[in-house]
mmCIF file of C-alpha atoms in Angstrom:
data_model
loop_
_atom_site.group_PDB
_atom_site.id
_atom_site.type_symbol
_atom_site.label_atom_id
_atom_site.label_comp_id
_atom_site.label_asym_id
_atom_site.label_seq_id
_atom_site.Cartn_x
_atom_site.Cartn_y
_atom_site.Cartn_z
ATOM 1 C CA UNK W 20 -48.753 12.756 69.055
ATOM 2 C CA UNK W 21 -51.423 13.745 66.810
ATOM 3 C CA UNK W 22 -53.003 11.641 63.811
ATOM 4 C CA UNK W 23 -52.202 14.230 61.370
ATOM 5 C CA UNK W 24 -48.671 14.146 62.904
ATOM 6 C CA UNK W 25 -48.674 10.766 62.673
ATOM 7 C CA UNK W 26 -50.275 10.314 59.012
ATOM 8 C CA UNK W 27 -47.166 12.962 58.156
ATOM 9 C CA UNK W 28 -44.324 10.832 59.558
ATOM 10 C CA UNK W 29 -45.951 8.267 57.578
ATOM 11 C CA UNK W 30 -46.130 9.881 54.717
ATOM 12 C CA UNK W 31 -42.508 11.161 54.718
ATOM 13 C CA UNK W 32 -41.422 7.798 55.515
ATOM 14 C CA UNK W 33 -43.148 6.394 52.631
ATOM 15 C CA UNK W 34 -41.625 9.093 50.626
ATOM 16 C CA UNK W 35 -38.072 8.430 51.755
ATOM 17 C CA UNK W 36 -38.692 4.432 51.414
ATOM 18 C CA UNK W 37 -40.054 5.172 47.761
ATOM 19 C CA UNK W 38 -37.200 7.800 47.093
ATOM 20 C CA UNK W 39 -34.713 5.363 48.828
ATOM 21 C CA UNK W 40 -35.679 2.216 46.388
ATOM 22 C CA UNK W 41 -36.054 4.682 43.301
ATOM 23 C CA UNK W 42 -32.431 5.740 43.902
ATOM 24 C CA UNK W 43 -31.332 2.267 44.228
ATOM 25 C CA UNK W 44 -32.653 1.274 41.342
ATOM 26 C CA UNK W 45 -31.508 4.496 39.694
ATOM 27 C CA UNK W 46 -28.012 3.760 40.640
ATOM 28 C CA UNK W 47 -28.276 -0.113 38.639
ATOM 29 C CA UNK W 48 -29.726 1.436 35.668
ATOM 30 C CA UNK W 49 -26.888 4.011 35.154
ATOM 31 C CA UNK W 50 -24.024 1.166 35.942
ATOM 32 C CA UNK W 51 -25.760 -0.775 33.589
ATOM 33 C CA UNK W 52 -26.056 1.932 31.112
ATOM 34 C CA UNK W 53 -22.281 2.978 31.863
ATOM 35 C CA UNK W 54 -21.321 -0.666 31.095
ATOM 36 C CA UNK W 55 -23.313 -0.673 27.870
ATOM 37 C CA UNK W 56 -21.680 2.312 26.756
ATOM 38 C CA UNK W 57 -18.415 1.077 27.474
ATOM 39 C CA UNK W 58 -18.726 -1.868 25.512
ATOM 40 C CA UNK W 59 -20.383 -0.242 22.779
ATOM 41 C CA UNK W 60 -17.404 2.216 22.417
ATOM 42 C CA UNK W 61 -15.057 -1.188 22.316
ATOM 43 C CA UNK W 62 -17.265 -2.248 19.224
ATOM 44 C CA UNK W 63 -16.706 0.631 17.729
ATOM 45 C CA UNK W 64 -13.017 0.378 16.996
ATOM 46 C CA UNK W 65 -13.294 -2.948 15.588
ATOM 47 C CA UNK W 66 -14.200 -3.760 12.010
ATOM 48 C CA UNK W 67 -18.074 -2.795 11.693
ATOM 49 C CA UNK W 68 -19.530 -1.224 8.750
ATOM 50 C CA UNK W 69 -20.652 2.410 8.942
ATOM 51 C CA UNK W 70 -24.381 1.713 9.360
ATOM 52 C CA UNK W 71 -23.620 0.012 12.421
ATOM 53 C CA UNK W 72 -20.806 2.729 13.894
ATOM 54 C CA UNK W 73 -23.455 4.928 13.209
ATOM 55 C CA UNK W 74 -26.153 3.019 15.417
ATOM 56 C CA UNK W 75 -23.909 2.149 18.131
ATOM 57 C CA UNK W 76 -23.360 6.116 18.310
ATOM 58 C CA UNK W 77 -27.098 7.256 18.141
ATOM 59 C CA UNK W 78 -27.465 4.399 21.092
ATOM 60 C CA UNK W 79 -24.873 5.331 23.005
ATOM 61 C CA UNK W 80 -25.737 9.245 22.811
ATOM 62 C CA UNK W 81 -29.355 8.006 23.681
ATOM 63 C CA UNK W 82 -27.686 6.297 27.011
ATOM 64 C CA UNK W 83 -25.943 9.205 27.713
ATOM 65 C CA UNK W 84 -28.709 11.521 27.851
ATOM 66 C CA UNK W 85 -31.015 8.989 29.711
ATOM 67 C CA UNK W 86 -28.190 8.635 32.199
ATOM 68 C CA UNK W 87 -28.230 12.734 32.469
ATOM 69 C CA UNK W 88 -32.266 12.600 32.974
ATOM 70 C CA UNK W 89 -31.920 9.882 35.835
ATOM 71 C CA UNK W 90 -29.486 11.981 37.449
ATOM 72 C CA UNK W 91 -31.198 15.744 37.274
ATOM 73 C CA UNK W 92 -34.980 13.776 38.252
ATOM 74 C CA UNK W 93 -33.095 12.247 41.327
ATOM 75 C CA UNK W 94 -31.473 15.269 42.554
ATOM 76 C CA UNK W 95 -34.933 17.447 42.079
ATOM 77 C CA UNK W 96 -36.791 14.767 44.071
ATOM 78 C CA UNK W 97 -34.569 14.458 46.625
ATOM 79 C CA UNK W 98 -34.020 18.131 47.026
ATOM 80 C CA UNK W 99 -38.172 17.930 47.075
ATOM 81 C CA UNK W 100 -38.338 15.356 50.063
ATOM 82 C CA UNK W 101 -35.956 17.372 52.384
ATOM 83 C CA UNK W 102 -37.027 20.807 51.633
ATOM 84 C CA UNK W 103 -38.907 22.249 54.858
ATOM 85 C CA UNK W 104 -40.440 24.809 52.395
ATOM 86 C CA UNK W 105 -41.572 22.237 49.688
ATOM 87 C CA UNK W 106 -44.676 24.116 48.891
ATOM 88 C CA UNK W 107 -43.006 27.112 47.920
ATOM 89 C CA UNK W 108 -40.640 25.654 45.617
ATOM 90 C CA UNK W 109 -41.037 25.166 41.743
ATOM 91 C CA UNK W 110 -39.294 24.396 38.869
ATOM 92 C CA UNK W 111 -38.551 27.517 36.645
ATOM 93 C CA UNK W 112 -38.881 28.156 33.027
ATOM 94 C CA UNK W 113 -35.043 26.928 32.707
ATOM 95 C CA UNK W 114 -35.509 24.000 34.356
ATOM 96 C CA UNK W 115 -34.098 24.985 37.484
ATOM 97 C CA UNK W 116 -35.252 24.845 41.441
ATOM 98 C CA UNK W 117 -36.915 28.207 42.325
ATOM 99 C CA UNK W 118 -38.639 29.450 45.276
ATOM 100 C CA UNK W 119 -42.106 31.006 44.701
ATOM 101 C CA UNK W 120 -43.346 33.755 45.988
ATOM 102 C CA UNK W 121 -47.479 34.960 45.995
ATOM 103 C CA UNK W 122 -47.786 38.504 46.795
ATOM 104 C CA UNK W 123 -50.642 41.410 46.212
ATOM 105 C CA UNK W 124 -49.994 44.020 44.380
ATOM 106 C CA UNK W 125 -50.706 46.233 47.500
ATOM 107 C CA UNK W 126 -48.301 44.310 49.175
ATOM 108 C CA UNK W 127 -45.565 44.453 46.414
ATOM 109 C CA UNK W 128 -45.277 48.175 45.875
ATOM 110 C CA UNK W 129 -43.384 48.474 49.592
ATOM 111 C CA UNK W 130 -41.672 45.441 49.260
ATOM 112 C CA UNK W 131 -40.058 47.383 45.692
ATOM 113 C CA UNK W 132 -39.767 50.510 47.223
ATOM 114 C CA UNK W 133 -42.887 52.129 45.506
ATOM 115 C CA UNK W 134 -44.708 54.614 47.470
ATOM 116 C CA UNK W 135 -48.181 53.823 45.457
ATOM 117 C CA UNK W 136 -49.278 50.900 44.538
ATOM 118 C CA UNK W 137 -51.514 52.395 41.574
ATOM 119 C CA UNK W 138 -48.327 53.113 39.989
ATOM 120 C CA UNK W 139 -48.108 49.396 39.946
ATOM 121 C CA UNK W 140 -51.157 48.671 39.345
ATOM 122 C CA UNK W 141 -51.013 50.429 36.263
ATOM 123 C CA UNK W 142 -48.212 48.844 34.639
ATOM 124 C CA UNK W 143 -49.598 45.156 35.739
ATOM 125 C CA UNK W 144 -52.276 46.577 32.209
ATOM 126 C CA UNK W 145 -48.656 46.826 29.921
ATOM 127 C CA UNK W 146 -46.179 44.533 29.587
ATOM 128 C CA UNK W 147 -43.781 47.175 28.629
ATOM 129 C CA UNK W 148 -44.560 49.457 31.228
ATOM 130 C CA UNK W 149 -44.535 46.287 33.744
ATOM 131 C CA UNK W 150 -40.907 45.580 32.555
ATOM 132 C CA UNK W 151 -39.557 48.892 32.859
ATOM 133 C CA UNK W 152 -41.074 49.297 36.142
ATOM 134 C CA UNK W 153 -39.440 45.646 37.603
ATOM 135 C CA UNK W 154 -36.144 46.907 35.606
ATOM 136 C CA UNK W 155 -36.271 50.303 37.674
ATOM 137 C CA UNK W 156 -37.694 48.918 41.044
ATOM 138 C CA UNK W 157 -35.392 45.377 41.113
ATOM 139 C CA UNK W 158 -36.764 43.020 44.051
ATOM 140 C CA UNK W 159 -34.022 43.357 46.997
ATOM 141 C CA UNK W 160 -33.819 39.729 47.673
ATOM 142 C CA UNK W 161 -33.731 38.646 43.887
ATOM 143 C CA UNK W 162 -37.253 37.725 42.913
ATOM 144 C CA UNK W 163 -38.814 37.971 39.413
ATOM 145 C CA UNK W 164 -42.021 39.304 39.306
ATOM 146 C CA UNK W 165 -44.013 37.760 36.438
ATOM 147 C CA UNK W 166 -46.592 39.796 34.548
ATOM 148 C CA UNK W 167 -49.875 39.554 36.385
ATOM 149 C CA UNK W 168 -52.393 39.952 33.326
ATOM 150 C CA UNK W 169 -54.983 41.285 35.199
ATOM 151 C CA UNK W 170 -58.538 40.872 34.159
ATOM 152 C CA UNK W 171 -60.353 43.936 32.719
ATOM 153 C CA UNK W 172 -62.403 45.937 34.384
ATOM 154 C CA UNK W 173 -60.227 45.837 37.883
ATOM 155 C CA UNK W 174 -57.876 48.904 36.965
ATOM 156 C CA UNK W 175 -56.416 49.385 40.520
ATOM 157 C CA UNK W 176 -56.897 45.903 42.520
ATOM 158 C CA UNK W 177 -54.694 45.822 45.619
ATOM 159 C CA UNK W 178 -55.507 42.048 45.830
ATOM 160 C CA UNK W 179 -54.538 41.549 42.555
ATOM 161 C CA UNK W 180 -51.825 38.501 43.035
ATOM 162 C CA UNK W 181 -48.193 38.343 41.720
ATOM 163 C CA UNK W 182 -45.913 35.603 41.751
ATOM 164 C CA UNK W 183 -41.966 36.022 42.273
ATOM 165 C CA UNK W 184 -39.895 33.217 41.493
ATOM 166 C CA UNK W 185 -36.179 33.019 42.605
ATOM 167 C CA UNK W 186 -33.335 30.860 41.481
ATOM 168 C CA UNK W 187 -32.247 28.623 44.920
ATOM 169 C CA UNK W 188 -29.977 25.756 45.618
ATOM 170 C CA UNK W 189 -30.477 23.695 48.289
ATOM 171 C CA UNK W 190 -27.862 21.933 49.887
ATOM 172 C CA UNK W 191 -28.939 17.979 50.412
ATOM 173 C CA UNK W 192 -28.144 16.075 53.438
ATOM 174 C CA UNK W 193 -29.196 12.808 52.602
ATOM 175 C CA UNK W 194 -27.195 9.338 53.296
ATOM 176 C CA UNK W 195 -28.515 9.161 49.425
ATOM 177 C CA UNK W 196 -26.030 11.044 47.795
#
């Protein structure tokens, strides 16, 4: 074996150990919380005044969504820790696990089914035209091209990178879950 191979057992190890203790004490936090909650809700039937009904509710609406955070951080880091492809995952602009893709623009136009990739280069200058174009060219294994906003002066770069992001689920396999 290697050192680097070595140093990257290591590493993952540490990373499950640290993921492993994290859910542990991930899974105390939301009993307690659930238990909180519960007893809160109790109070709430019995005769308190309206100031503290309405505390008890802000609180245990707070809990709630605390207990929804836990939850949705756990599941991204764990999804994170198994993923062979970690580097080419992200989060997207609605929250969700994506895979990211870097491409060129040279390389893009075949990928789309464009027979020139000045045609492409030329709408990566418009937003308009670079919707239109993505709307009439869709990616066939899903991606979403995001504008490029190329700097001026480079009218037809081939080299010019684009990212893709697509919408993925993983499917954990951890004793963790």
């Amino acid at each position: 074996m290697t050192t680097i191979t070595q140093e990257l057992e290591q590493l993952a190890q540490s990373v499950n150990q640290t993921l492993t203790t994290q859910h542990q004490q991930l899974q105390v936090q939301q009993e307690q919380m659930k238990s909180l909650t519960q007893l809160l809700n109790a109070c709430v039937n019995s005769s308190l005044d309206q100031h503290c009904i309405s505390a008890i509710e802000r609180l245990t609406a707070s809990l709630d969504r605390q207990q929804q955070a836990n939850t949705q951080v756990y599941s991204i880091l764990n999804t994170l820790t198994q993923a062979k492809d970690a580097q080419n995952l992200t989060i997207d602009s609605q929250g969700e696990m994506a895979i990211c893709l870097k491409l060129s623009l040279a390389e893009l136009a075949p990928r789309l089914g464009i027979d020139k990739f000045t045609k492409l280069s030329t709408a990566a200058h418009h937003l308009s035209d670079w919707s239109k174009l993505m709307k009439s060219y869709p990616d066939p294994d899903g991606y979403q091209w995001q504008f490029p906003n190329p700097t001026r002066g480079f009218f037809h770069n081939p080299r010019l990178q684009v990212i893709g992001t697509k919408a993925t689920r993983i499917a954990s396999i951890s004793s963790l879950n």
